[in-house]
PDB file of C-alpha atoms in Angstrom:
ATOM      1  CA  MET J   1     -24.426  -0.739   4.009  1.00 45.00           C
ATOM      2  CA  PHE J   2     -23.247   0.384   0.542  1.00 56.00           C
ATOM      3  CA  ASP J   3     -22.002  -1.089  -2.711  1.00 69.00           C
ATOM      4  CA  LYS J   4     -18.933  -3.233  -2.234  1.00 91.00           C
ATOM      5  CA  PRO J   5     -16.377  -2.007  -4.743  1.00 96.00           C
ATOM      6  CA  LEU J   6     -13.378  -4.148  -5.578  1.00 97.00           C
ATOM      7  CA  VAL J   7     -10.270  -2.920  -3.745  1.00 98.00           C
ATOM      8  CA  SER J   8      -6.830  -3.767  -5.132  1.00 98.00           C
ATOM      9  CA  VAL J   9      -4.117  -4.263  -2.530  1.00 98.00           C
ATOM     10  CA  ILE J  10      -0.718  -3.877  -4.159  1.00 96.00           C
ATOM     11  CA  ILE J  11       2.094  -5.506  -2.177  1.00 94.00           C
ATOM     12  CA  ARG J  12       5.643  -4.861  -3.359  1.00 90.00           C
ATOM     13  CA  ILE J  13       8.088  -7.522  -2.203  1.00 87.00           C
ATOM     14  CA  HIS J  14      11.820  -7.309  -2.536  1.00 81.00           C
ATOM     15  CA  ASP J  15      14.149  -8.722   0.077  1.00 73.00           C
ATOM     16  CA  ARG J  16      12.400  -8.664   3.456  1.00 73.00           C
ATOM     17  CA  THR J  17      11.272 -12.268   3.346  1.00 74.00           C
ATOM     18  CA  ILE J  18      10.859 -12.571   7.118  1.00 76.00           C
ATOM     19  CA  TYR J  19       7.906 -10.163   7.016  1.00 80.00           C
ATOM     20  CA  MET J  20       6.169 -10.794   3.695  1.00 84.00           C
ATOM     21  CA  ASN J  21       3.779 -13.536   4.844  1.00 85.00           C
ATOM     22  CA  GLU J  22       2.532 -11.235   7.616  1.00 88.00           C
ATOM     23  CA  ALA J  23       1.976  -8.448   5.089  1.00 89.00           C
ATOM     24  CA  ILE J  24      -0.018 -10.770   2.832  1.00 90.00           C
ATOM     25  CA  ASN J  25      -2.016 -12.184   5.760  1.00 91.00           C
ATOM     26  CA  CYS J  26      -2.984  -8.730   7.009  1.00 92.00           C
ATOM     27  CA  ALA J  27      -4.417  -8.020   3.544  1.00 95.00           C
ATOM     28  CA  LEU J  28      -6.248 -11.361   3.437  1.00 94.00           C
ATOM     29  CA  ASN J  29      -7.632 -10.843   6.946  1.00 95.00           C
ATOM     30  CA  GLN J  30      -9.314  -7.513   6.264  1.00 96.00           C
ATOM     31  CA  THR J  31     -12.922  -7.253   7.466  1.00 97.00           C
ATOM     32  CA  PHE J  32     -13.788  -5.969   3.972  1.00 97.00           C
ATOM     33  CA  LYS J  33     -13.532  -9.039   1.741  1.00 96.00           C
ATOM     34  CA  ASN J  34     -14.030  -7.807  -1.840  1.00 97.00           C
ATOM     35  CA  ILE J  35     -10.319  -7.480  -2.578  1.00 97.00           C
ATOM     36  CA  GLU J  36      -7.686  -8.611  -5.002  1.00 97.00           C
ATOM     37  CA  ILE J  37      -4.076  -8.826  -3.888  1.00 96.00           C
ATOM     38  CA  LEU J  38      -1.385  -8.106  -6.443  1.00 96.00           C
ATOM     39  CA  ILE J  39       2.021  -9.234  -5.246  1.00 93.00           C
ATOM     40  CA  ILE J  40       4.717  -7.463  -7.233  1.00 93.00           C
ATOM     41  CA  ASN J  41       7.850  -9.591  -6.967  1.00 89.00           C
ATOM     42  CA  ASN J  42      10.744  -7.220  -7.392  1.00 84.00           C
ATOM     43  CA  GLY J  43      13.795  -9.441  -7.601  1.00 78.00           C
ATOM     44  CA  LEU J  44      13.217 -12.614  -5.564  1.00 77.00           C
ATOM     45  CA  SER J  45      13.590 -15.937  -7.370  1.00 77.00           C
ATOM     46  CA  LEU J  46      10.363 -17.825  -8.015  1.00 76.00           C
ATOM     47  CA  ASP J  47      11.708 -20.752  -5.940  1.00 75.00           C
ATOM     48  CA  ILE J  48      12.004 -18.488  -2.912  1.00 75.00           C
ATOM     49  CA  ILE J  49       8.581 -16.995  -3.569  1.00 75.00           C
ATOM     50  CA  THR J  50       6.747 -20.308  -3.854  1.00 73.00           C
ATOM     51  CA  ASN J  51       8.440 -21.658  -0.708  1.00 70.00           C
ATOM     52  CA  LEU J  52       7.791 -18.548   1.350  1.00 67.00           C
ATOM     53  CA  ILE J  53       4.273 -17.652   0.311  1.00 72.00           C
ATOM     54  CA  PRO J  54       1.840 -20.506   0.905  1.00 74.00           C
ATOM     55  CA  GLN J  55      -1.041 -18.116   0.241  1.00 75.00           C
ATOM     56  CA  LEU J  56      -0.308 -18.111  -3.515  1.00 79.00           C
ATOM     57  CA  GLN J  57      -3.026 -20.749  -3.944  1.00 80.00           C
ATOM     58  CA  ASN J  58      -5.633 -18.213  -2.820  1.00 86.00           C
ATOM     59  CA  GLU J  59      -7.793 -17.056  -5.744  1.00 91.00           C
ATOM     60  CA  LYS J  60      -7.604 -13.441  -4.543  1.00 94.00           C
ATOM     61  CA  ILE J  61      -3.831 -13.356  -5.060  1.00 93.00           C
ATOM     62  CA  LYS J  62      -2.013 -12.694  -8.316  1.00 94.00           C
ATOM     63  CA  LEU J  63       1.809 -12.804  -8.507  1.00 91.00           C
ATOM     64  CA  ILE J  64       3.528 -10.470 -10.981  1.00 92.00           C
ATOM     65  CA  THR J  65       7.314 -10.650 -11.358  1.00 90.00           C
ATOM     66  CA  ILE J  66       9.525  -7.835 -12.580  1.00 90.00           C
ATOM     67  CA  SER J  67      13.290  -7.988 -12.830  1.00 82.00           C
ATOM     68  CA  ASN J  68      14.230  -4.345 -12.596  1.00 73.00           C
ATOM     69  CA  ASN J  69      14.694  -3.953  -8.795  1.00 74.00           C
ATOM     70  CA  SER J  70      12.982  -0.575  -9.012  1.00 85.00           C
ATOM     71  CA  ARG J  71      10.495   0.367  -6.290  1.00 87.00           C
ATOM     72  CA  ALA J  72       8.932   2.894  -8.666  1.00 90.00           C
ATOM     73  CA  LEU J  73       8.510   0.318 -11.458  1.00 91.00           C
ATOM     74  CA  ALA J  74       6.947  -2.087  -8.958  1.00 91.00           C
ATOM     75  CA  LEU J  75       4.477   0.618  -7.913  1.00 92.00           C
ATOM     76  CA  ASN J  76       3.556   1.441 -11.525  1.00 93.00           C
ATOM     77  CA  THR J  77       3.271  -2.251 -12.423  1.00 94.00           C
ATOM     78  CA  GLY J  78       0.806  -2.812  -9.598  1.00 95.00           C
ATOM     79  CA  ILE J  79      -1.258   0.193 -10.645  1.00 95.00           C
ATOM     80  CA  MET J  80      -1.360  -0.957 -14.285  1.00 95.00           C
ATOM     81  CA  HIS J  81      -2.576  -4.453 -13.296  1.00 96.00           C
ATOM     82  CA  ALA J  82      -5.106  -3.338 -10.674  1.00 97.00           C
ATOM     83  CA  ARG J  83      -8.773  -3.932 -11.453  1.00 97.00           C
ATOM     84  CA  GLY J  84     -10.229  -2.362  -8.328  1.00 97.00           C
ATOM     85  CA  GLU J  85     -12.170   0.845  -7.951  1.00 97.00           C
ATOM     86  CA  PHE J  86      -9.751   1.696  -5.133  1.00 97.00           C
ATOM     87  CA  ILE J  87      -6.083   0.891  -4.555  1.00 97.00           C
ATOM     88  CA  ILE J  88      -4.183   0.416  -1.320  1.00 96.00           C
ATOM     89  CA  PHE J  89      -0.413   0.058  -1.345  1.00 93.00           C
ATOM     90  CA  LEU J  90       1.650  -2.106   0.966  1.00 91.00           C
ATOM     91  CA  ASP J  91       5.311  -3.039   1.141  1.00 88.00           C
ATOM     92  CA  ASP J  92       6.583  -6.410   2.306  1.00 86.00           C
ATOM     93  CA  ASP J  93       7.416  -5.075   5.779  1.00 85.00           C
ATOM     94  CA  ASP J  94       4.119  -3.222   6.351  1.00 87.00           C
ATOM     95  CA  LEU J  95       0.920  -4.229   8.114  1.00 88.00           C
ATOM     96  CA  LEU J  96      -2.640  -2.951   7.869  1.00 90.00           C
ATOM     97  CA  HIS J  97      -5.175  -2.646  10.661  1.00 91.00           C
ATOM     98  CA  PRO J  98      -7.845  -5.348  10.056  1.00 94.00           C
ATOM     99  CA  LYS J  99     -10.514  -2.682   9.414  1.00 95.00           C
ATOM    100  CA  MET J 100      -8.352  -0.316   7.335  1.00 94.00           C
ATOM    101  CA  ILE J 101     -10.123  -0.973   4.034  1.00 96.00           C
ATOM    102  CA  GLU J 102     -13.626  -1.064   5.532  1.00 96.00           C
ATOM    103  CA  LEU J 103     -13.179   2.208   7.436  1.00 94.00           C
ATOM    104  CA  SER J 104     -11.415   3.923   4.532  1.00 94.00           C
ATOM    105  CA  LEU J 105     -14.337   3.064   2.245  1.00 96.00           C
ATOM    106  CA  VAL J 106     -16.812   4.457   4.783  1.00 95.00           C
ATOM    107  CA  ALA J 107     -14.752   7.673   5.013  1.00 92.00           C
ATOM    108  CA  SER J 108     -14.552   7.910   1.210  1.00 94.00           C
ATOM    109  CA  ARG J 109     -18.329   7.580   0.944  1.00 94.00           C
ATOM    110  CA  ASN J 110     -19.129   9.935   3.838  1.00 94.00           C
ATOM    111  CA  PHE J 111     -16.750  12.689   2.687  1.00 92.00           C
ATOM    112  CA  GLN J 112     -16.943  11.995  -1.071  1.00 94.00           C
ATOM    113  CA  ALA J 113     -13.166  11.680  -1.014  1.00 91.00           C
ATOM    114  CA  ASP J 114     -11.042  10.084  -3.720  1.00 92.00           C
ATOM    115  CA  LEU J 115      -7.955   9.819  -1.519  1.00 88.00           C
ATOM    116  CA  ILE J 116      -8.103   8.709   2.114  1.00 87.00           C
ATOM    117  CA  ALA J 117      -5.075   8.766   4.410  1.00 84.00           C
ATOM    118  CA  VAL J 118      -5.049   7.245   7.881  1.00 83.00           C
ATOM    119  CA  GLY J 119      -2.811   7.515  10.912  1.00 73.00           C
ATOM    120  CA  TYR J 120      -0.258   4.810  11.549  1.00 71.00           C
ATOM    121  CA  ARG J 121       1.937   3.194  14.157  1.00 68.00           C
ATOM    122  CA  PHE J 122       5.663   2.919  13.539  1.00 62.00           C
ATOM    123  CA  PHE J 123       7.676   0.215  15.238  1.00 56.00           C
ATOM    124  CA  ARG J 124      10.868  -1.686  14.771  1.00 56.00           C
ATOM    125  CA  THR J 125      11.396  -5.224  15.925  1.00 57.00           C
ATOM    126  CA  TYR J 126      14.785  -6.361  17.115  1.00 50.00           C
ATOM    127  CA  ILE J 127      14.928 -10.082  17.803  1.00 50.00           C
ATOM    128  CA  ASP J 128      11.981 -10.414  20.241  1.00 54.00           C
ATOM    129  CA  ILE J 129      11.805  -6.803  21.396  1.00 50.00           C
ATOM    130  CA  THR J 130       9.562  -4.185  19.841  1.00 50.00           C
ATOM    131  CA  ALA J 131      11.059  -0.738  20.178  1.00 49.00           C
ATOM    132  CA  ASP J 132      10.541   2.770  18.869  1.00 52.00           C
ATOM    133  CA  LEU J 133       6.772   2.503  19.097  1.00 49.00           C
ATOM    134  CA  ARG J 134       5.236   5.775  17.948  1.00 54.00           C
ATOM    135  CA  ASP J 135       1.780   6.755  16.764  1.00 56.00           C
ATOM    136  CA  PHE J 136       1.270   9.284  13.980  1.00 60.00           C
ATOM    137  CA  ASN J 137      -1.980  10.997  13.171  1.00 60.00           C
ATOM    138  CA  CYS J 138      -2.784  12.665   9.878  1.00 59.00           C
ATOM    139  CA  PRO J 139      -2.298  16.436   9.803  1.00 58.00           C
ATOM    140  CA  LYS J 140      -5.322  18.721   9.825  1.00 60.00           C
ATOM    141  CA  ALA J 141      -6.837  19.074   6.368  1.00 58.00           C
ATOM    142  CA  THR J 142      -6.436  22.855   6.351  1.00 65.00           C
ATOM    143  CA  ASN J 143      -2.942  22.827   4.900  1.00 72.00           C
ATOM    144  CA  ILE J 144      -2.215  19.327   3.638  1.00 75.00           C
ATOM    145  CA  LEU J 145      -0.828  20.419   0.260  1.00 77.00           C
ATOM    146  CA  GLN J 146       1.724  22.796   1.772  1.00 79.00           C
ATOM    147  CA  THR J 147       2.723  20.215   4.375  1.00 79.00           C
ATOM    148  CA  LEU J 148       3.038  17.573   1.647  1.00 79.00           C
ATOM    149  CA  ILE J 149       5.226  19.882  -0.450  1.00 82.00           C
ATOM    150  CA  ASP J 150       7.538  20.239   2.555  1.00 85.00           C
ATOM    151  CA  ARG J 151       7.725  16.531   3.431  1.00 80.00           C
ATOM    152  CA  ASN J 152       6.080  13.166   2.816  1.00 79.00           C
ATOM    153  CA  ILE J 153       3.469  12.851   5.527  1.00 78.00           C
ATOM    154  CA  PHE J 154       1.806   9.716   4.157  1.00 80.00           C
ATOM    155  CA  PRO J 155       3.753   6.443   4.208  1.00 79.00           C
ATOM    156  CA  ILE J 156       2.702   4.222   1.332  1.00 79.00           C
ATOM    157  CA  ASN J 157       0.592   1.899   3.482  1.00 83.00           C
ATOM    158  CA  THR J 158      -1.601   4.697   4.886  1.00 84.00           C
ATOM    159  CA  VAL J 159      -3.374   5.769   1.689  1.00 90.00           C
ATOM    160  CA  MET J 160      -6.329   4.449  -0.249  1.00 94.00           C
ATOM    161  CA  VAL J 161      -6.962   6.155  -3.594  1.00 95.00           C
ATOM    162  CA  ARG J 162      -9.749   5.886  -6.148  1.00 95.00           C
ATOM    163  CA  MET J 163      -8.289   4.193  -9.219  1.00 94.00           C
ATOM    164  CA  ASN J 164      -9.817   6.590 -11.752  1.00 93.00           C
ATOM    165  CA  LYS J 165      -7.705   9.411 -10.271  1.00 92.00           C
ATOM    166  CA  ILE J 166      -4.513   7.694 -11.420  1.00 90.00           C
ATOM    167  CA  THR J 167      -3.727   8.084 -15.121  1.00 82.00           C
ATOM    168  CA  LYS J 168      -0.732   7.327 -17.303  1.00 77.00           C
ATOM    169  CA  ASN J 169       0.252  10.969 -16.851  1.00 75.00           C
ATOM    170  CA  ASN J 170       0.619  10.667 -13.105  1.00 80.00           C
ATOM    171  CA  LEU J 171       2.408   7.343 -12.772  1.00 89.00           C
ATOM    172  CA  VAL J 172       5.695   7.767 -10.932  1.00 88.00           C
ATOM    173  CA  ASP J 173       9.095   8.355 -12.482  1.00 86.00           C
ATOM    174  CA  GLU J 174      10.631   4.873 -12.704  1.00 87.00           C
ATOM    175  CA  ASN J 175      14.129   6.312 -12.307  1.00 86.00           C
ATOM    176  CA  LEU J 176      13.397   7.320  -8.718  1.00 84.00           C
ATOM    177  CA  GLU J 177      15.254   5.238  -6.136  1.00 83.00           C
ATOM    178  CA  CYS J 178      13.097   6.448  -3.255  1.00 85.00           C
ATOM    179  CA  CYS J 179      10.152   8.743  -2.470  1.00 85.00           C
ATOM    180  CA  GLU J 180       8.055   7.362  -5.326  1.00 87.00           C
ATOM    181  CA  ASP J 181       4.998   7.369  -3.063  1.00 86.00           C
ATOM    182  CA  TRP J 182       5.591  11.041  -2.221  1.00 83.00           C
ATOM    183  CA  GLU J 183       5.755  11.862  -5.930  1.00 87.00           C
ATOM    184  CA  LEU J 184       2.452  10.038  -6.492  1.00 88.00           C
ATOM    185  CA  TRP J 185       0.696  11.893  -3.645  1.00 83.00           C
ATOM    186  CA  LEU J 186       1.884  15.240  -5.027  1.00 86.00           C
ATOM    187  CA  LYS J 187       0.549  14.351  -8.473  1.00 88.00           C
ATOM    188  CA  LEU J 188      -2.806  13.276  -7.060  1.00 86.00           C
ATOM    189  CA  ILE J 189      -3.485  16.218  -4.742  1.00 80.00           C
TER     190      ILE J 189
END
C-alpha cells in the first residue's frame, strides 16, 4: 500500500452528550488504524466526561479540557496538540464513514493534495425517526475558491488537511462564535 502516516482526529465536545460516544466510536472504528484521537472538552465537567466516555481508557485517546466555551479556541487547541501528519476534525454530533480516513489518504497520495474534502450526508434524528436525509457532493474543482468565498461548502467533518499546511498565522480567530471552520478553509486554500 503506502506509508501509514499518523492521522489526528480532533473531536470537539460541548453539550451534545447523547451523541458524543457515537462520534468517538466512529473515529475508533476507522479502517485506517494509525490514528490519535484528541477530545477537546469545551465546558463539560470531568465527572460527566468520565461517566459518559468509557473509551477514555483507550491509548489512542487524549482528553484536553478548556474552559472558554469557544468553538474556535477548541479548534485551535486541537490543532496545537495534534501530532499527526494529517488532521481530521469532528464535532460531538458528527459521524465519519468507516473508510473516510483510508480513502482520503489514498486521494491525497493519488492527487498529491494537501487538503481533501468529501461529500456528506445530513440528517436529523427526532426521537426514533430520522428525517431531512440529504446527500451533498463536493463542488467541481474548477471554481472551489470562488464558491468558498461565497459560502462554506465544507462542514468541519468533511475535510482532511496535511498538518504542515497549518501554521500559527492561519489558526482561526478565537473571538469567532461560528464559522471558524470556514475561516480556516479560506486561509488554507
